[in-house]
XYZ file of C-alpha atoms in Angstrom:
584
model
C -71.924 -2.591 -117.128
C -71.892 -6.495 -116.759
C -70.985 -7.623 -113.267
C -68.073 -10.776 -114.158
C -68.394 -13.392 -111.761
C -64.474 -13.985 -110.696
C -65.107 -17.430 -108.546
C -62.545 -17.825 -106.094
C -62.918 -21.525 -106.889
C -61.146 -20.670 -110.181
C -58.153 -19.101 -109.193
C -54.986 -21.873 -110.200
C -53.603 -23.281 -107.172
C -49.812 -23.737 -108.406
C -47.430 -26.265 -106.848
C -49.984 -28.372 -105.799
C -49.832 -31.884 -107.974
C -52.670 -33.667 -106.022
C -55.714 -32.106 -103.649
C -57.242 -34.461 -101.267
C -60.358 -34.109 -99.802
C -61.194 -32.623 -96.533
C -61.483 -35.899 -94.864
C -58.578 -37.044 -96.019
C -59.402 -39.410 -98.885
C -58.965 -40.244 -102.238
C -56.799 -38.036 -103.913
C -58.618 -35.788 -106.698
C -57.406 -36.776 -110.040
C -53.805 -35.240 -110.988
C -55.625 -33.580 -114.190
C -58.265 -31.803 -111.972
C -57.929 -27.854 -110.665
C -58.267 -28.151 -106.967
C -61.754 -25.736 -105.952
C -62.368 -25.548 -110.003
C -66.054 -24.671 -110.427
C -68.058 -24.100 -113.555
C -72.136 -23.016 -113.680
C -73.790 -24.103 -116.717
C -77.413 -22.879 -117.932
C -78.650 -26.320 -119.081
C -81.341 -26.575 -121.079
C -81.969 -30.212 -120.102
C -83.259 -32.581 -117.597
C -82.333 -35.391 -115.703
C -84.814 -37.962 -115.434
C -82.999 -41.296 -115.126
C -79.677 -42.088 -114.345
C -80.194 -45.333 -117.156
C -79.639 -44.148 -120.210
C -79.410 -47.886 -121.182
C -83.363 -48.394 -121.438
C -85.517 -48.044 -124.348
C -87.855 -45.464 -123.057
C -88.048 -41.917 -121.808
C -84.381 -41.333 -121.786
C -83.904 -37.384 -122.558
C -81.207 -35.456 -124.110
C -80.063 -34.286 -120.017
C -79.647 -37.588 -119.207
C -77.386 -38.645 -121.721
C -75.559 -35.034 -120.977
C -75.365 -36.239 -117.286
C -74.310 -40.199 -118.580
C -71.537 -38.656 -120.334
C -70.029 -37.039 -117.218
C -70.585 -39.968 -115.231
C -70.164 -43.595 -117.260
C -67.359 -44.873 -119.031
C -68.047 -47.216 -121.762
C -66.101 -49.121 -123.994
C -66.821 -46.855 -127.164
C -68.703 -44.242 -128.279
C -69.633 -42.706 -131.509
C -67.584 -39.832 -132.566
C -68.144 -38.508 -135.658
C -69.963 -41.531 -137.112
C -67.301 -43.731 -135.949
C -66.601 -46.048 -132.366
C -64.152 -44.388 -130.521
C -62.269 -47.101 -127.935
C -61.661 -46.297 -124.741
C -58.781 -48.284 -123.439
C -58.728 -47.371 -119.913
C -62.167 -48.985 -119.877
C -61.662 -51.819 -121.476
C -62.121 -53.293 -125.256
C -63.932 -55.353 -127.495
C -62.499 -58.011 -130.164
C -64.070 -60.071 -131.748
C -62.250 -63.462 -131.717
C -64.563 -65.184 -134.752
C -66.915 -64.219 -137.492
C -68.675 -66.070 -140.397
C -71.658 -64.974 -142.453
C -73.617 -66.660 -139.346
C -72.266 -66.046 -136.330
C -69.327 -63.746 -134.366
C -68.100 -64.140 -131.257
C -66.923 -60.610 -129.279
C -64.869 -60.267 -126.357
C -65.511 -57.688 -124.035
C -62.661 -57.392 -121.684
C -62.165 -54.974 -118.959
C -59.492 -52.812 -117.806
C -59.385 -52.197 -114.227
C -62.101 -49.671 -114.017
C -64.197 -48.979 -110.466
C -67.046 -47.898 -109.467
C -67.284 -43.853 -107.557
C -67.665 -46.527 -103.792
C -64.775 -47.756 -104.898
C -66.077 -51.642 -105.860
C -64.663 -52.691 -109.144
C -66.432 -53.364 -112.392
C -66.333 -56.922 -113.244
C -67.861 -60.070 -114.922
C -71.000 -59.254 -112.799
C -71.338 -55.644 -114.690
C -70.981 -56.964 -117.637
C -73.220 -60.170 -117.684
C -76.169 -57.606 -116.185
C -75.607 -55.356 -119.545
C -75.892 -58.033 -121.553
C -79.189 -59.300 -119.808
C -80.856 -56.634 -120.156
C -79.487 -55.619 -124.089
C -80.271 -59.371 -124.867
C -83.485 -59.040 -123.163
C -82.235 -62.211 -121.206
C -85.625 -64.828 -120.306
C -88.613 -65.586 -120.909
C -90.169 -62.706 -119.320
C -93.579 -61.141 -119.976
C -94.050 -57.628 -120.761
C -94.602 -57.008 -117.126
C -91.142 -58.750 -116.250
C -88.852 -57.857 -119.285
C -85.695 -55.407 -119.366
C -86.765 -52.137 -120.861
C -83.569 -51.815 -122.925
C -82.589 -49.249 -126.413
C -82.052 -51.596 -129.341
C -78.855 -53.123 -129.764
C -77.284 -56.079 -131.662
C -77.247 -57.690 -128.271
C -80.798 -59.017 -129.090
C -78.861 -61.181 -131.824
C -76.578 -62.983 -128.920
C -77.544 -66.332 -128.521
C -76.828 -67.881 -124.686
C -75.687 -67.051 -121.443
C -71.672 -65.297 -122.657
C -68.566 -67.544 -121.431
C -67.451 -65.748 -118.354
C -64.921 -66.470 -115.300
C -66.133 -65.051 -111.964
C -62.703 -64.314 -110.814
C -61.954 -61.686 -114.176
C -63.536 -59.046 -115.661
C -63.945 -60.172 -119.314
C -67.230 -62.130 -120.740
C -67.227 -63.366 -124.067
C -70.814 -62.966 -126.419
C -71.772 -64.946 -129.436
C -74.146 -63.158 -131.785
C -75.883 -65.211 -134.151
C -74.918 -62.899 -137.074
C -72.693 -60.104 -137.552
C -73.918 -57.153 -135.832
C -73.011 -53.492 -136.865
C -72.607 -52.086 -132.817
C -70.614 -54.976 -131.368
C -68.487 -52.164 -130.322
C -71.020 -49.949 -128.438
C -73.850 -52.567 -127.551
C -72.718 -53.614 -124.290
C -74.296 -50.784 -122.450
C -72.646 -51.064 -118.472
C -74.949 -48.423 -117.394
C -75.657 -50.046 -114.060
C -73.817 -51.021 -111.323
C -74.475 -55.043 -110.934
C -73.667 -54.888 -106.949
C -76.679 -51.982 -106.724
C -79.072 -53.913 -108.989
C -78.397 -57.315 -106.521
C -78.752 -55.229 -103.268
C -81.788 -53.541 -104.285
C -83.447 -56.446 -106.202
C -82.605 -59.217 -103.329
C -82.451 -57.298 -100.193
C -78.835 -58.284 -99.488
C -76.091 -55.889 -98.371
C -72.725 -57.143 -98.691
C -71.956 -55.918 -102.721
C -69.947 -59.233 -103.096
C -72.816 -61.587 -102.531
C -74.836 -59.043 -104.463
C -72.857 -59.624 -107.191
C -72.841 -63.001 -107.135
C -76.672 -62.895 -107.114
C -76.528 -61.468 -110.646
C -74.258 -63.376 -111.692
C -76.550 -66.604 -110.129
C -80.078 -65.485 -111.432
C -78.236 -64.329 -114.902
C -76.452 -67.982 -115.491
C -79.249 -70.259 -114.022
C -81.977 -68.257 -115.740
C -83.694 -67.427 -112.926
C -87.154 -66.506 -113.680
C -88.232 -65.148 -110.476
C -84.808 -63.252 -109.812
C -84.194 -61.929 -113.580
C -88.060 -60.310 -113.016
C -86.357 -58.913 -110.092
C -83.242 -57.206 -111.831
C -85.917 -56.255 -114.791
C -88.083 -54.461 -112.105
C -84.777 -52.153 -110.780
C -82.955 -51.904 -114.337
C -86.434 -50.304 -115.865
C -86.936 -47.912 -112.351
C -84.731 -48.118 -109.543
C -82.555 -45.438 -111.179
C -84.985 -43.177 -112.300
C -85.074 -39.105 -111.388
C -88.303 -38.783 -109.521
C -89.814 -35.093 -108.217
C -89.367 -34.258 -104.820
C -87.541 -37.615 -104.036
C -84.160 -37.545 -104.018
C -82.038 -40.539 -105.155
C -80.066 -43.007 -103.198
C -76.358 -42.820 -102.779
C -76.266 -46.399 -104.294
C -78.035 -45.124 -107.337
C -75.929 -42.044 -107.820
C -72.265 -44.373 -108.294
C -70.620 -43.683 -111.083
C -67.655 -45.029 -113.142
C -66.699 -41.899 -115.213
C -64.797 -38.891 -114.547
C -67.112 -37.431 -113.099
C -70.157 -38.088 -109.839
C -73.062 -36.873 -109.015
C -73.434 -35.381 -105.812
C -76.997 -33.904 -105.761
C -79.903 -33.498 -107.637
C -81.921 -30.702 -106.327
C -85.399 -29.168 -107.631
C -87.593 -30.913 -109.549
C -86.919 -31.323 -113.567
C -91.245 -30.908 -114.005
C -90.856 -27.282 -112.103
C -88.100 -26.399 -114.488
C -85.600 -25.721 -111.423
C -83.390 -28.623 -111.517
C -80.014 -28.237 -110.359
C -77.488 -31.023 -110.623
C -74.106 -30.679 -109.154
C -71.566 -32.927 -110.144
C -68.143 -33.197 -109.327
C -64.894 -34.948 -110.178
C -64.696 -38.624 -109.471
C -61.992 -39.371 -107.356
C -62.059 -43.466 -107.842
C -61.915 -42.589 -111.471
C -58.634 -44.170 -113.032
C -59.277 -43.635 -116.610
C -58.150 -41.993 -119.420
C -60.092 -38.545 -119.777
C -57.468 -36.142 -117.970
C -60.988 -33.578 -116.627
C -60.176 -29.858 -115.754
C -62.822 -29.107 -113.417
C -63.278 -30.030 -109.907
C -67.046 -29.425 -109.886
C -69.521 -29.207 -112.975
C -73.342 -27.685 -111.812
C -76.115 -27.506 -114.161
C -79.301 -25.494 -113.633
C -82.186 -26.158 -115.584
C -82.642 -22.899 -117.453
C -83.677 -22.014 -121.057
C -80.668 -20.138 -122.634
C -83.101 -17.325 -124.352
C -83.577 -16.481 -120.444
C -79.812 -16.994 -118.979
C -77.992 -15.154 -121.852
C -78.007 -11.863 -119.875
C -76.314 -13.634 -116.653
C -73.357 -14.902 -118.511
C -70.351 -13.828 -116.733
C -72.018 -13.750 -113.271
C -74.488 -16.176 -112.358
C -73.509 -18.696 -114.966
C -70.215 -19.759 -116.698
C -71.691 -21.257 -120.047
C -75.238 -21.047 -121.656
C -76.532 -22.238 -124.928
C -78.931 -21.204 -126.931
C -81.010 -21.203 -130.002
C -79.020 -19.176 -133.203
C -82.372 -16.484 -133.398
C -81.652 -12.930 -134.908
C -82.802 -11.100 -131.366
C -80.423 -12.404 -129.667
C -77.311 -11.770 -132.338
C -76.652 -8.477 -131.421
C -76.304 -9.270 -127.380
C -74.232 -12.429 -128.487
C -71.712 -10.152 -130.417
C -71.077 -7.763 -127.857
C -69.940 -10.828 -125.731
C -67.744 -11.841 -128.174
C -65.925 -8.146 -128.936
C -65.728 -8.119 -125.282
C -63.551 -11.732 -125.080
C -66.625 -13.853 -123.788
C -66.338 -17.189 -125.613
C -68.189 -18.335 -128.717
C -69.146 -21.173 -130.321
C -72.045 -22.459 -132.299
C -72.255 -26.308 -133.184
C -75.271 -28.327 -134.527
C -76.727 -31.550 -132.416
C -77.474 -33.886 -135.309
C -80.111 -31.858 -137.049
C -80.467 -30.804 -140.313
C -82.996 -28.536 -142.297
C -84.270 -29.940 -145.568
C -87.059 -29.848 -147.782
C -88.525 -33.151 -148.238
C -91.370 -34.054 -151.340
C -94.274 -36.501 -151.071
C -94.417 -39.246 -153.728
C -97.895 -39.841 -153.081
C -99.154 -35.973 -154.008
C -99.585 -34.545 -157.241
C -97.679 -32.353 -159.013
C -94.740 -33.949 -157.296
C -95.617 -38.037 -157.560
C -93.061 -38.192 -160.311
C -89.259 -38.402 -160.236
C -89.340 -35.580 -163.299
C -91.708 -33.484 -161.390
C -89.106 -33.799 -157.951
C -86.545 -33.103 -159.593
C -87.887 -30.486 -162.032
C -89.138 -28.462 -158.668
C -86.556 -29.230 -155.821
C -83.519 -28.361 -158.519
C -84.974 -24.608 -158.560
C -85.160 -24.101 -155.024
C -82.524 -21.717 -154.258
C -80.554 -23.035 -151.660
C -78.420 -20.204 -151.099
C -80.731 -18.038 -150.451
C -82.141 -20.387 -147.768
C -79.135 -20.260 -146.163
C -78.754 -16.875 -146.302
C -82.476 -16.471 -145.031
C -80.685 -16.969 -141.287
C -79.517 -13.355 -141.540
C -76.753 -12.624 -139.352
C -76.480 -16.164 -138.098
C -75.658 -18.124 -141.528
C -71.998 -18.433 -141.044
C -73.268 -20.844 -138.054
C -75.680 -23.142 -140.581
C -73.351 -25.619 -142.462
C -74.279 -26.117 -145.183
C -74.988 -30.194 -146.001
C -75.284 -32.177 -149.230
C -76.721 -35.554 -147.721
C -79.253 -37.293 -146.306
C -77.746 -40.097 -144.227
C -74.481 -38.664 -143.451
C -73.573 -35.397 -141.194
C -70.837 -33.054 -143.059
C -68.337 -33.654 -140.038
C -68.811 -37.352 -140.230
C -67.137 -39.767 -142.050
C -67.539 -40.819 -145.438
C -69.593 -37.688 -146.187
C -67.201 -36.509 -149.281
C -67.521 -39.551 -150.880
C -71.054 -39.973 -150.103
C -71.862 -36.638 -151.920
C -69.446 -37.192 -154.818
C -70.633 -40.533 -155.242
C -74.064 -40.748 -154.493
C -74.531 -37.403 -157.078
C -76.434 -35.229 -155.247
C -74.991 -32.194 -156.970
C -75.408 -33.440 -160.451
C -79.083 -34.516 -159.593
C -80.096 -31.041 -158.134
C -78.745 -28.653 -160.673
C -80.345 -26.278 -162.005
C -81.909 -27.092 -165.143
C -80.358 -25.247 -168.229
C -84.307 -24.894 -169.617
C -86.245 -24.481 -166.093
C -89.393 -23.875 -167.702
C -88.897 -26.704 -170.402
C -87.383 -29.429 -167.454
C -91.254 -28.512 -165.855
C -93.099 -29.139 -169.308
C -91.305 -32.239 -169.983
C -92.474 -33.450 -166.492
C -95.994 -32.469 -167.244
C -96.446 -29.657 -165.176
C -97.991 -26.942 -165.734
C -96.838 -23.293 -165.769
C -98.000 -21.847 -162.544
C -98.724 -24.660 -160.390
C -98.623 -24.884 -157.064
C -96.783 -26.706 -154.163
C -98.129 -26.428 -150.318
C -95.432 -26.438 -148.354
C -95.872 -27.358 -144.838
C -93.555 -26.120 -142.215
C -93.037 -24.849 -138.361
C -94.560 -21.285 -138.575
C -93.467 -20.653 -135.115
C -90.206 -21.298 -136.288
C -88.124 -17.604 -137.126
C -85.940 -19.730 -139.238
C -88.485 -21.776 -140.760
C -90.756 -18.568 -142.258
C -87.950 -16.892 -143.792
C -86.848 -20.379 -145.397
C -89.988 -20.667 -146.886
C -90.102 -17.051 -148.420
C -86.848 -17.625 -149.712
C -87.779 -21.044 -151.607
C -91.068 -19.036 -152.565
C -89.370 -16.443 -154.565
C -86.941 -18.780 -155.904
C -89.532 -21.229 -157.442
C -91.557 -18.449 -158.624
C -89.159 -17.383 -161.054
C -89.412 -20.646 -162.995
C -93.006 -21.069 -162.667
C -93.472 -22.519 -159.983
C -96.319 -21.059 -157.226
C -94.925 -22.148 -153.479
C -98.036 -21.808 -150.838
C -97.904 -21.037 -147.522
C -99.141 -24.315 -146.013
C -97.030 -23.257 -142.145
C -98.639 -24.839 -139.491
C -98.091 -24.065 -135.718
C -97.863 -27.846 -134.992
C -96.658 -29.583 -138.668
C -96.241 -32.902 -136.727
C -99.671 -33.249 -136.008
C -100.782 -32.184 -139.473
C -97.806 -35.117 -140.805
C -99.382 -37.561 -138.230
C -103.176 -37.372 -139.204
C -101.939 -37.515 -142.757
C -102.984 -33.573 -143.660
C -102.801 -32.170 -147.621
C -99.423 -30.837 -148.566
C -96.891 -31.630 -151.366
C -93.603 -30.879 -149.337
C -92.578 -30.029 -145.868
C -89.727 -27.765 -144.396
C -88.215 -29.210 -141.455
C -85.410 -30.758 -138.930
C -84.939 -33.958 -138.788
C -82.259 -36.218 -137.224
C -79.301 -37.015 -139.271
C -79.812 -41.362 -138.782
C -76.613 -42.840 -136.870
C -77.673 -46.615 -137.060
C -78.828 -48.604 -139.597
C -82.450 -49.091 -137.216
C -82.552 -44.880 -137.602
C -82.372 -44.874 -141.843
C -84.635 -48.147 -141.757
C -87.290 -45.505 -140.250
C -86.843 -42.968 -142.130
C -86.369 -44.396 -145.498
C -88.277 -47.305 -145.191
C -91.917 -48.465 -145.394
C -92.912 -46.496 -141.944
C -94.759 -43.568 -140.908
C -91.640 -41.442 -140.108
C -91.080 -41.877 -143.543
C -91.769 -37.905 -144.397
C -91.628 -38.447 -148.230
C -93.490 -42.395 -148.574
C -90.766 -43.049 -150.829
C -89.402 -47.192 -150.487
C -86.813 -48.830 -152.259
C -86.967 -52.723 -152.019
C -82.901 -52.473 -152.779
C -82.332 -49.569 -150.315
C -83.796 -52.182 -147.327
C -81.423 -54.976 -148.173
C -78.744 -52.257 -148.252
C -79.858 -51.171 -144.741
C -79.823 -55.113 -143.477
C -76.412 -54.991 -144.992
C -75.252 -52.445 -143.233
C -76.774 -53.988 -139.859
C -74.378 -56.719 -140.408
C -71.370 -54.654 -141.494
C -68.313 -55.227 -139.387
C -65.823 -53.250 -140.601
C -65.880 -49.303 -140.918
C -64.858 -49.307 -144.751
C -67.554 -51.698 -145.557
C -70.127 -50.129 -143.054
C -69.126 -46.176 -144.977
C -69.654 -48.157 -148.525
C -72.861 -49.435 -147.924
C -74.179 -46.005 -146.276
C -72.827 -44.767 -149.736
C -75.148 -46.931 -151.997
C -78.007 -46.158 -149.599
C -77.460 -42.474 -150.144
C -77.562 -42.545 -153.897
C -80.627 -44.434 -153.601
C -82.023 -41.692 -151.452
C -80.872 -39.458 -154.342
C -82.037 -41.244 -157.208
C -85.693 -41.129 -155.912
C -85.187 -37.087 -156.017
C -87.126 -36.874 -152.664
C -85.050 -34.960 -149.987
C -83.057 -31.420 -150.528
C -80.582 -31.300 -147.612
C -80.057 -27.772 -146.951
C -78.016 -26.929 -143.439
C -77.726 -28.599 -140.162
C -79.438 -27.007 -137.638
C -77.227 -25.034 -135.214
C -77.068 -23.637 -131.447
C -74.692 -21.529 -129.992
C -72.739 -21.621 -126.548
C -71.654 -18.436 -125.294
C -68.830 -18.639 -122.084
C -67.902 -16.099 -119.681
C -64.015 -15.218 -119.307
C -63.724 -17.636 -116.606
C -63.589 -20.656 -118.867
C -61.230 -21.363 -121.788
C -64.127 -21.128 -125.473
C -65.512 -24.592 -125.509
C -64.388 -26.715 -128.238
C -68.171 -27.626 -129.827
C -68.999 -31.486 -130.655
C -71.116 -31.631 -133.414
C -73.540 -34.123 -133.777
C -73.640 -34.749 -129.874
C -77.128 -36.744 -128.911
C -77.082 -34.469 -125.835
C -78.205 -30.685 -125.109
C -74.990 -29.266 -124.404
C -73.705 -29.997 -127.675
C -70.083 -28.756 -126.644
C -68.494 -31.404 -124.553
C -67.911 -31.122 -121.108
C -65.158 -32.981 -120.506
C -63.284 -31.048 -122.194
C -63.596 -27.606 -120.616
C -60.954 -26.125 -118.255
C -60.520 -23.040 -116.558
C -58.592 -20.239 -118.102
C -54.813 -20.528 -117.890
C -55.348 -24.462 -118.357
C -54.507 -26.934 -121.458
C -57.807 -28.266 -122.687
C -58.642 -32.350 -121.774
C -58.527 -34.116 -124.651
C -61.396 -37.076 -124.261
C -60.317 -40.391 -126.383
């Protein structure tokens, strides 16, 4: 019999509208469950509390980002979701050559209880516009953004909490690209040695404005490590602040021993629009495959992978009113063919071979799981996201993969002979992967076709020293931006098929310029048919995990597509007995 962990903590305190702390203080949130506690087996790790720089950022720390920093959109289901109580971005002029974007805060504060302001803001933009002329040595380690297409200091007034950018051209993210991952009062104390968080601030805003060189190395030199997660070292308090519903409190263990625990809990300087359940959020480093069986009592929620020995256990949990969900991260399975390898260096020869692959009976090669694969009919778009319909009715990926009234004559007329074969390279370590591949095997076989076992413990190595094989069997990330596609499907070595499209590129600079969502969806379209056109890619399912909850905590709500580990949102989970958050 399962021991259920019934937590004290998450017994509903009734009549109680606000809980302050012991102390005294800040008054919790009115949306948050006074002693609400929830234990998560997370399969991440939390290695920087900067999920604005280029490099090393890992799925755990955006899970941990999300929880803690508010921004003024983020992508939900392909699209910029605004968050008001935050702030928002306008842009105020655009031409073929130029825009000009507001970015104008709410009232939003920091966990110490300093506000956000023009100091935040300009810092974001430094680093995103990789602000002077810094050597390697010196420079902001920042992800990509159109903020590397502002031109100048922004237009800013001390005394508010608004800056205003001018990009050079048209930039797809104006909405996301200012990144306010760090707080500008930290990076001045830390890079200048001064204490007060006013003058701090003012330092920024001094070395930003007068372009500093000395002083912007400085703030370079704490943006790329001041905030990173290092073993056996715990981080300051100034480096834990956050400005989202949630803070971090601790960060015990060390993420390289694989016994990382982070405890979080809500923020209570938080004024903005994500009405949180739980008090207190902790997340222990553990692989689900290895939790599943303390469900219920040492942990509230665990995912893991959707494998057929665990279906069984998973079931049980469910007939026994454990919650359920599965939910993919932005994955998807699909069988992509090399131009450059004979028999399948011809758009007849693609198309003659991928349009007898039986792509039912791939699905159905997940056994008991493949109600959780969905099923997907495009290359650049997820099936959740949007624009997807029209992408697949337009773009004519079911008319171009058919099945051929004449297999056998379709092959001929491609000049391909009867029996030939295609090595097909996939994971062989992967359970789903294997019986893929003997599905595809017998399907192609029955038109004449001879699929050989090319699997490959590591198939990324074997893709990276440029191994033999016609087609490979993998994941791959559906792109979000138009810098993801432009890697995939252009002239670059992530390019899995080596299939380039002069027209598809200017499409994909297009699309980096697109302002508006219809116009942005459109031009994904056209890029998609030219993806199908070429006959290169077979889309077959996203790639799915699952989250199983105890009885403790309402069935997550999953969040498809999510960057992060969890995959099901945590801002959104409440205890039993409770309505749901609803995030903007």
């Amino acid at each position: 019999m399962r021991r259920l962990r019934r937590a004290a903590a998450l017994i509903l305190v009734t009549g109680v509208a606000l809980a302050t702390s012991a102390c005294g203080g800040t008054p919790l949130p009115a949306s948050v469950m006074p002693g609400s506690l929830v234990d998560v087996a997370w399969p991440g790790a939390l290695t920087t509390l900067n999920t604005a720089t280029a490099t090393g950022v890992t799925p755990g720390d955006r899970d941990v980002s999300a929880m803690t920093r508010s921004q003024f959109s983020r992508p939900v289901l392909g699209l910029p979701a605004e968050d008001a109580s935050f702030g928002t971005a306008e842009i105020v002029a655009e031409s073929d050559d130029a825009m000009t974007v507001v970015y104008d805060l709410a009232e939003p504060t920091w966990s110490d209880g300093i506000a956000l302001d023009a100091a935040d803001l300009l810092l974001a933009w430094a680093a995103g516009a990789a602000h002077g002329d810094a050597t390697e040595e010196t420079a902001f380690d920042a992800a990509p953004s159109g903020l590397v297409h502002s031109s100048g200091v922004p237009s800013y007034d001390e005394f508010e909490r608004r800056i205003e950018v001018t990009f050079d051209r048209p930039v797809i993210d104006w909405q996301t690209a200012l990144d306010v991952a760090v707080p500008a009062h930290v990076a001045g104390r830390i890079a200048f040695g001064l204490e007060d968080p006013m003058v701090a601030k003012q330092a920024v805003i001094d070395a930003i404005a007068g372009d500093d060189r000395e002083a912007l190395a400085n703030l370079a030199t704490v943006w790329n490590g001041a905030f990173d997660i290092s073993a056996g070292t715990p981080p300051s308090d100034m480096a834990l602040l956050s400005s989202g519903p949630y803070r971090i409190d601790a960060v015990d263990g060390s993420a390289d021993d694989g016994d990382q625990r982070v405890s979080l809990s809500a923020n209570r300087e938080y004024t903005g629009g994500i009405p949180v359940s739980y008090e207190q959020i902790v997340l222990h480093q553990a692989r689900g495959v290895d939790a599943i069986d303390a469900v219920g009592s040492d942990y509230d929620v665990v995912q893991l992978p959707a494998e057929a020995a665990d279906f069984e256990q998973v079931r049980d949990y469910e007939r026994d009113d454990f919650g359920m969900t599965t939910a993919d991260a932005g994955k998807m399975w699909a069988l992509f063919a090399r131009v450059d390898s004979w028999p399948l260096d011809s758009r007849a020869a693609r198309t003659a071979f991928l349009s007898t692959v039986p792509r039912d009976a791939v699905a159905e090669a997940s056994g008991e799981w493949k109600s959780a694969y969905t099923s997907t009919s495009a290359a650049v778009f997820s099936p959740d996201s949007d624009g997807y319909d029209i992408a697949v009715e337009d773009a004519g990926f079911e008319e171009a993969f058919a099945p051929a009234d004449d297999p056998a004559a379709a092959r001929k007329k491609a000049g391909v002979p009867e029996h030939t074969t295609v090595c097909i390279l996939y994971d062989a370590d992967s359970e789903f992967a294997r019986d893929a591949f003997d599905a595809i095997r017998k399907g192609v076989a029955e038109e004449g076709w001879i699929a050989r076992d090319c699997g490959h413990p590591e198939p990324d190595e074997v893709v990276e020293v440029g191994g033999a094989y016609d087609a490979i069997l993998t994941t791959v990330d559906v792109p979000r931006t138009p810098a993801d596609i432009a890697r995939q499907w252009g002239d670059t070595a992530a390019n899995l098929t080596g299939a380039t499209s002069s027209d598809r590129d200017e499409l994909i600079e297009q699309l980096s310029r697109a302002t508006d969502r219809y116009d942005a969806r459109d031009l994904r379209v056209e890029i998609e048919r030219t993806i199908v056109d070429q006959r290169v890619v077979l889309p077959l399912a996203m790639d799915p995990s699952v989250i199983v909850a105890s009885r403790d905590i309402a069935p997550p709500s999953p969040a498809s597509g999510r960057a992060g580990a969890l995959l099901t949102d945590p801002l959104t989970w409440a205890p039993v007995g409770a309505e749901p958050s609803v995030a903007p």
